[in-house]
mmCIF file of C-alpha atoms in Angstrom:
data_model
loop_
_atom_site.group_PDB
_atom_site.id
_atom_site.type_symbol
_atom_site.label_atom_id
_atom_site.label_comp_id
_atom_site.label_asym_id
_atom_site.label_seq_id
_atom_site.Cartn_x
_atom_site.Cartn_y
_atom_site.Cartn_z
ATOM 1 C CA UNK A 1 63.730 325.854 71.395
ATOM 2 C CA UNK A 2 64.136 328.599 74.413
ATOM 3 C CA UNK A 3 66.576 327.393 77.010
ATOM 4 C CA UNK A 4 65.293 326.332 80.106
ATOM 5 C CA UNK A 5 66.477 327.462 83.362
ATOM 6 C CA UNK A 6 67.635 324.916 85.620
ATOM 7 C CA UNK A 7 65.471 325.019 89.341
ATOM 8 C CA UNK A 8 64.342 328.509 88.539
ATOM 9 C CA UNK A 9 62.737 328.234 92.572
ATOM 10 C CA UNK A 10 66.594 328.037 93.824
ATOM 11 C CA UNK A 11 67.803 329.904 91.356
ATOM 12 C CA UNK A 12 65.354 332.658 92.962
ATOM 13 C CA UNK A 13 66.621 331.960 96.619
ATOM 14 C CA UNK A 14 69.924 332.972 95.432
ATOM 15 C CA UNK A 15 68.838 336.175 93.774
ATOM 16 C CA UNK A 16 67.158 336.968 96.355
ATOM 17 C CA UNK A 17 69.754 336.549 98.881
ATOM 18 C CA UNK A 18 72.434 338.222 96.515
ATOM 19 C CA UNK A 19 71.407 340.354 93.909
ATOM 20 C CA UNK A 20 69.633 343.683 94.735
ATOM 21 C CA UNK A 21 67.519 342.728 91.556
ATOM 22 C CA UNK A 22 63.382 343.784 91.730
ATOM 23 C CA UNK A 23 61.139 340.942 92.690
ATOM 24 C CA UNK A 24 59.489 341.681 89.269
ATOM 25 C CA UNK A 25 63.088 340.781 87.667
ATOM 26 C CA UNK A 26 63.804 337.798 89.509
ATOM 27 C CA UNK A 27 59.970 336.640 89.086
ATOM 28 C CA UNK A 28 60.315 337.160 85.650
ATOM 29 C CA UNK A 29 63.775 335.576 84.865
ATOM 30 C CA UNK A 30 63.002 332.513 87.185
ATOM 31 C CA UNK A 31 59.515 332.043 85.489
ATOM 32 C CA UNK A 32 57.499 332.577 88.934
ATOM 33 C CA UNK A 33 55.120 335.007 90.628
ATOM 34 C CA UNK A 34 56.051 338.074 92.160
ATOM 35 C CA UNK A 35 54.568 337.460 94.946
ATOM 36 C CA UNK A 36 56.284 334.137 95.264
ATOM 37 C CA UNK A 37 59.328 335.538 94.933
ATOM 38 C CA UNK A 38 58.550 338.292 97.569
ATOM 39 C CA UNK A 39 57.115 335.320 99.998
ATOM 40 C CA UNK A 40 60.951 333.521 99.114
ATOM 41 C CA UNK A 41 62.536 336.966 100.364
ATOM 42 C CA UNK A 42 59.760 337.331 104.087
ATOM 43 C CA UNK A 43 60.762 333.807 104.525
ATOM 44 C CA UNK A 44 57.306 331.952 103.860
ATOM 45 C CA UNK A 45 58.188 330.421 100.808
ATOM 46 C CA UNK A 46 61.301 327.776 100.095
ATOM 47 C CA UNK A 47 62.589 328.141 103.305
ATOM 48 C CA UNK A 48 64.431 324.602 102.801
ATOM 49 C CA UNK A 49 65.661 325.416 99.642
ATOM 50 C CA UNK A 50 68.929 325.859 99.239
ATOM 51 C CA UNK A 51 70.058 328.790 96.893
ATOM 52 C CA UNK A 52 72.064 327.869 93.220
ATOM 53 C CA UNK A 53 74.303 330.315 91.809
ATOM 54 C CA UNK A 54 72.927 330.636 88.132
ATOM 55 C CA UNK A 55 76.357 332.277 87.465
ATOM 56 C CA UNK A 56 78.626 329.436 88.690
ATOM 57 C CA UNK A 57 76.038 327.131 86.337
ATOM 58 C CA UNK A 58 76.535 329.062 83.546
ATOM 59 C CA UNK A 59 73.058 330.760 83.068
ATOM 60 C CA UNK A 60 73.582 333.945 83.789
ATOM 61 C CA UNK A 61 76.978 336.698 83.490
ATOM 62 C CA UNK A 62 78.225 338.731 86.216
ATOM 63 C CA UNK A 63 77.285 341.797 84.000
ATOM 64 C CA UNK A 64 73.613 340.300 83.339
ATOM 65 C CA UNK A 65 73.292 340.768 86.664
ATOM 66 C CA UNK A 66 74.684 344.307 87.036
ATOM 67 C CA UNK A 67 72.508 345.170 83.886
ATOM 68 C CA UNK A 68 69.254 344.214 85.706
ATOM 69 C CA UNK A 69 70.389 346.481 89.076
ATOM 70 C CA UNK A 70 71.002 349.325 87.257
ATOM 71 C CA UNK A 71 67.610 349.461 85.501
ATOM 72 C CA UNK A 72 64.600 347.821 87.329
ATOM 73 C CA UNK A 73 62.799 348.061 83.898
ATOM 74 C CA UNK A 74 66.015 345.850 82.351
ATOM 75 C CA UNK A 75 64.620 341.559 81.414
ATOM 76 C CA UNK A 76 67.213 339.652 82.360
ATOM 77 C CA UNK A 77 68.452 336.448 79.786
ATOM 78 C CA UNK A 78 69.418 333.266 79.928
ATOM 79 C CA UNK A 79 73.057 332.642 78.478
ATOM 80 C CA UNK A 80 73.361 330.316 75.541
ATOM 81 C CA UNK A 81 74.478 327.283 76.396
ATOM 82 C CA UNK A 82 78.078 326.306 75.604
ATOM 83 C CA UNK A 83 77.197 322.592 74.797
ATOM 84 C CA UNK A 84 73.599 322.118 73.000
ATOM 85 C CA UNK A 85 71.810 318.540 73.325
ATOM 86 C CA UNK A 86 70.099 317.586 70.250
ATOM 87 C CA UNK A 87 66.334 317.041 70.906
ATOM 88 C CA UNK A 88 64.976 313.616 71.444
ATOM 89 C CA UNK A 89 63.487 311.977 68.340
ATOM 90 C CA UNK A 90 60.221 311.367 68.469
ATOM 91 C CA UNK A 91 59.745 307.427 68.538
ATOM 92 C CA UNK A 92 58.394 306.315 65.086
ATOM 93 C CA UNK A 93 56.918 302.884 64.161
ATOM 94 C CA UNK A 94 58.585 299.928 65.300
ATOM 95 C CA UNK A 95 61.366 298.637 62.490
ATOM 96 C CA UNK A 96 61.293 295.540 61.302
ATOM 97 C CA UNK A 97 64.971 293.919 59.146
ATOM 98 C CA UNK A 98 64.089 293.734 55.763
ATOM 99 C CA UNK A 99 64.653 290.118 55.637
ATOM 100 C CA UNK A 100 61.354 289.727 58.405
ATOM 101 C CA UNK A 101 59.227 291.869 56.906
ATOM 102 C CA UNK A 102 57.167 289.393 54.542
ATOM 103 C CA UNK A 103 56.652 287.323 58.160
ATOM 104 C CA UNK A 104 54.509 289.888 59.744
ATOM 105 C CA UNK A 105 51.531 288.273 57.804
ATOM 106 C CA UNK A 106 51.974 285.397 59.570
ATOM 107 C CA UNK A 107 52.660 287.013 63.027
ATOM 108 C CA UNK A 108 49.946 288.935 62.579
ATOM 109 C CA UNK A 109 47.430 285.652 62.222
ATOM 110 C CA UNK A 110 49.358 283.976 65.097
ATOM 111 C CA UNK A 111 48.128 287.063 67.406
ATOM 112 C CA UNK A 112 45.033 287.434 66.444
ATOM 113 C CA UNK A 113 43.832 283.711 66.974
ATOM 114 C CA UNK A 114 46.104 283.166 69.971
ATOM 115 C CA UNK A 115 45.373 286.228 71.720
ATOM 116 C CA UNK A 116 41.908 288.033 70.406
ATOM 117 C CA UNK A 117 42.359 290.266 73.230
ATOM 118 C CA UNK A 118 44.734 292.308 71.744
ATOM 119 C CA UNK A 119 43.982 295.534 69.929
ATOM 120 C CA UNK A 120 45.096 296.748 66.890
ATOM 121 C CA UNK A 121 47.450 298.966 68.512
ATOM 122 C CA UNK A 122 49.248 296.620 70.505
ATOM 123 C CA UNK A 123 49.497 294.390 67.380
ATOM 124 C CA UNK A 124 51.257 297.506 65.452
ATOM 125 C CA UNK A 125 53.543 297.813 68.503
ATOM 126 C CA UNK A 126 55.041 294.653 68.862
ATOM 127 C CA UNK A 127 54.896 293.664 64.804
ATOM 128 C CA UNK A 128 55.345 297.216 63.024
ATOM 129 C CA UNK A 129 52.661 296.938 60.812
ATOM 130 C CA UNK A 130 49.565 299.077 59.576
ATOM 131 C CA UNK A 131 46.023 298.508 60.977
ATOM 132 C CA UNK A 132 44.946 298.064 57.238
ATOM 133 C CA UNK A 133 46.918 294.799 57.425
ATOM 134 C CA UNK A 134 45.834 293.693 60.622
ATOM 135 C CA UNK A 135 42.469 294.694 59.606
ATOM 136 C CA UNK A 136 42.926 292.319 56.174
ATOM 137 C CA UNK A 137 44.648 289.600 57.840
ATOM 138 C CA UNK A 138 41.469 289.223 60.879
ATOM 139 C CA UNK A 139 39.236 289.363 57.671
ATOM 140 C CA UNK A 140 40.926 286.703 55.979
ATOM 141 C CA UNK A 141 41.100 289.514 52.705
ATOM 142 C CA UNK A 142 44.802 289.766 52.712
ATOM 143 C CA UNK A 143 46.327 289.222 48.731
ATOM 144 C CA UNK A 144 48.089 286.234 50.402
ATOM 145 C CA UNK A 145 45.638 284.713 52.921
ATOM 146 C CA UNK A 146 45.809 281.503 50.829
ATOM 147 C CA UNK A 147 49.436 281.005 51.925
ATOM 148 C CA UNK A 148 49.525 282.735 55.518
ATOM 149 C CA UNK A 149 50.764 280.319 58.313
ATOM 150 C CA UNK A 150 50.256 281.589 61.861
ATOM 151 C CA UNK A 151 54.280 282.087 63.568
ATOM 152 C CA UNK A 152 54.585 283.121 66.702
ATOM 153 C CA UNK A 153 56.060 286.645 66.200
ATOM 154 C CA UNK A 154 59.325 286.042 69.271
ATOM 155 C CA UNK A 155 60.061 282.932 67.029
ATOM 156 C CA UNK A 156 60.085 285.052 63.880
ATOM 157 C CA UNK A 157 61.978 287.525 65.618
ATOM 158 C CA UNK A 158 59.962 290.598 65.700
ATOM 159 C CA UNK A 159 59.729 291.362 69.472
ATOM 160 C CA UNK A 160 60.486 289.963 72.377
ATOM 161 C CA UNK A 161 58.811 287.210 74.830
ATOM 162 C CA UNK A 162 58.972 290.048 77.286
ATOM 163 C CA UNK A 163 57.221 292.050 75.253
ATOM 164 C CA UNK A 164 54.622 290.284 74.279
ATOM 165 C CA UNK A 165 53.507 289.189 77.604
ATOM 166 C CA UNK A 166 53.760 292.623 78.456
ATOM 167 C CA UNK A 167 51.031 293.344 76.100
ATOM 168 C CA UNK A 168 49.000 290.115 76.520
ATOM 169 C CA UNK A 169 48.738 291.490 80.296
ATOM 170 C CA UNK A 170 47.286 294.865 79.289
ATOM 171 C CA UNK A 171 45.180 293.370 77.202
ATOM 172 C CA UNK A 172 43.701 291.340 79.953
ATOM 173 C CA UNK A 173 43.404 293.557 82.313
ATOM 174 C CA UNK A 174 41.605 295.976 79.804
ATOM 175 C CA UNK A 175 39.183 293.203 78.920
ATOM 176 C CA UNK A 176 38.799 292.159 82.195
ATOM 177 C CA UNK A 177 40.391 288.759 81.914
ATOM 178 C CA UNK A 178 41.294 287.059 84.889
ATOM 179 C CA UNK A 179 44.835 285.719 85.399
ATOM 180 C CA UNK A 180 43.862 282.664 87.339
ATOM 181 C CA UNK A 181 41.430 281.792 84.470
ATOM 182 C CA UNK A 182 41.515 277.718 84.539
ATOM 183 C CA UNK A 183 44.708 276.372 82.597
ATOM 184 C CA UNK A 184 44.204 275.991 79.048
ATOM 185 C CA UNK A 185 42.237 278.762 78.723
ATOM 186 C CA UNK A 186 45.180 281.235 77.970
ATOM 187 C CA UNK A 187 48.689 280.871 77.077
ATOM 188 C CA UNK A 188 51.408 280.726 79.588
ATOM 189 C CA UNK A 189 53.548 283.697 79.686
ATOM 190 C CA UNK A 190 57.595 282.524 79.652
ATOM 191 C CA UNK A 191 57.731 283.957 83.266
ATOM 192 C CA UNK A 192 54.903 281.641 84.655
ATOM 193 C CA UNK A 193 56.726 278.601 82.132
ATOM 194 C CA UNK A 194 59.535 279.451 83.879
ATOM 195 C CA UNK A 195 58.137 278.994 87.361
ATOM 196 C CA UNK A 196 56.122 275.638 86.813
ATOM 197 C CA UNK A 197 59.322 273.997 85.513
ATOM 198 C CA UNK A 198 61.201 274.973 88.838
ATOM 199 C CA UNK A 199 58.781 273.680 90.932
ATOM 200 C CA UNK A 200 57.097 270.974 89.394
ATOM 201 C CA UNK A 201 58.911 267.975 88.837
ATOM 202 C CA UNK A 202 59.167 266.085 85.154
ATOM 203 C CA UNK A 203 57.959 262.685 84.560
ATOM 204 C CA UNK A 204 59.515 260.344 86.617
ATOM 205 C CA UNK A 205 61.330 262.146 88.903
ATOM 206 C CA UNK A 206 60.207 262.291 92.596
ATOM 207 C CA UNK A 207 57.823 264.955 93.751
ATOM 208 C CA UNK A 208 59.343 267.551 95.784
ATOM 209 C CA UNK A 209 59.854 267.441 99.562
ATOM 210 C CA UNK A 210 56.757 268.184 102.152
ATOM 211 C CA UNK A 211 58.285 270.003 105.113
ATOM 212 C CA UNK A 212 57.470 266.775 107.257
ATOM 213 C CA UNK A 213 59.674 264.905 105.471
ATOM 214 C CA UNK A 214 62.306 267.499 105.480
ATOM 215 C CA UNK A 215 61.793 267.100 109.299
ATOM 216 C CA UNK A 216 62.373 263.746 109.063
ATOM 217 C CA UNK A 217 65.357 263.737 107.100
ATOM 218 C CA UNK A 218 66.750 266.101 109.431
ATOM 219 C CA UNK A 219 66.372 264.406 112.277
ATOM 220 C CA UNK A 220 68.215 261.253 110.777
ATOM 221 C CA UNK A 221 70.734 263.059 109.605
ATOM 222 C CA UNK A 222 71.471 264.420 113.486
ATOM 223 C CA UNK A 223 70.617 260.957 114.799
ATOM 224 C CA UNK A 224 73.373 259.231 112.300
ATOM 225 C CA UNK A 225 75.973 262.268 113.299
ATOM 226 C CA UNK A 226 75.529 261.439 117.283
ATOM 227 C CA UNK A 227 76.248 257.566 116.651
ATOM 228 C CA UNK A 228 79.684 258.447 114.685
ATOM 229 C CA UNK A 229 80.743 260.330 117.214
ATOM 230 C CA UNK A 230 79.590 257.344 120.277
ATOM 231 C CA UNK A 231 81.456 255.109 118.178
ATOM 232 C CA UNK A 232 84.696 256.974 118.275
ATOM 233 C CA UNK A 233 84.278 257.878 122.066
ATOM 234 C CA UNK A 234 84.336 253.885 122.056
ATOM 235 C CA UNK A 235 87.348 253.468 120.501
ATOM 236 C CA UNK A 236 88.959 255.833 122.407
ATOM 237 C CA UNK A 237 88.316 254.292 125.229
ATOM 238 C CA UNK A 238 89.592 251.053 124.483
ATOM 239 C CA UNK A 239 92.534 252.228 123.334
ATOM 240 C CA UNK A 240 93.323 253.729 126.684
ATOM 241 C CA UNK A 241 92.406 250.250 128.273
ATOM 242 C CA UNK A 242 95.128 248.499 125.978
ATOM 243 C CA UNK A 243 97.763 250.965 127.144
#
């Protein structure tokens, strides 16, 4: 893979401003137009750019520069990098232990009753398994459908809550869904769990506080503060009287 140069349109401020290199040169080098490069050196192009020394950055030598303003017809390079970064992998299916695999059957039926909005491809995402499978599992064809139990696939392990309800979103909003659909209709992602059991209270405890009664409580509180301290002006003062 070529090496890339890094802001070629500062990189070509810095030429400009430096180097008695052709516009052609620098255009070509810094992968731009000659005539953006000449607009860079009238002043109507990158005029808050800030020049980068390709030299100081290790892209380009002293005498790669010298090269190109001795010969106009000279193509300058790019210098190798000292320190090469591997290319990122590309990201493959998701994997799935060993010791999970023969659950994704069952994950697979759990998803596809409890959330028929799904596609295939989410389903392959969050599970790592083939659309054939999917395919044989929605069919009820799979060798084992006899012995398939729907699992939720966080229980089993093979993705996340947050995951899921990522996808269970998409989904929705793909199909159209609403997400204040009346409650039972859907399932409750973990983050809206979450909320209802902060803020509603469980059976037999008290409800939570209106703001009228946090008024109220308030205003006891102050009136039981201003008697403590009436009480103690009292006693004070008879204390003085007995002296």
């Amino acid at each position: 893979m070529a090496t890339q140069l890094l802001m070629p349109k500062a990189t070509a401020v810095w030429l400009v401003e430096n180097t008695g290199l052709t516009f052609k040169q620098i255009a070509d080098f810094c992968t731009l137009h000659p005539l953006e490069v000449q607009g860079i050196a009238d002043g109507d192009v990158a005029g808050g750019i800030r020049g980068v020394n390709p030299v100081q950055n290790g892209q380009m030598s002293r005498d790669e520069i010298a090269k190109g303003e001795a010969d106009e017809n000279y193509k300058l390079r790019i210098s190798e990098p000292k320190v090469k970064v591997a290319a990122p992998k590309r990201r493959g299916p998701r994997y799935t232990p060993t010791s999970r695999r023969h659950e994704r059957p069952n994950a697979i039926k759990w998803l596809v009753r409890n959330h028929p909005e799904l596609k295939d491809a989410q389903i392959m995402r969050l599970v790592g398994t083939t659309k054939s499978t999917i395919e044989s599992v929605r069919e009820n064809t799979h060798w084992n459908a006899a012995n398939l139990t729907a699992m939720d696939p966080v229980t089993l392990g093979l993705c996340s809550q947050m995951e899921l309800d990522m996808e269970v979103r998409k989904a929705a909003r793909s199909a159209g869904i609403s997400e204040d659909a009346p409650e039972g209709t859907r399932l409750m992602t973990a983050e809206e769990a979450l909320n209802r059991a902060q803020y509603e209270p469980e059976e037999g405890e008290e409800s939570a506080h209106t703001p009228a009664q946090d008024n109220y409580d308030a205003e006891r509180e102050a009136e039981s503060v201003f008697a403590k301290l009436k009480s103690l002006k009292g006693a004070d003062a008879d204390a003085e009287e007995r002296d």
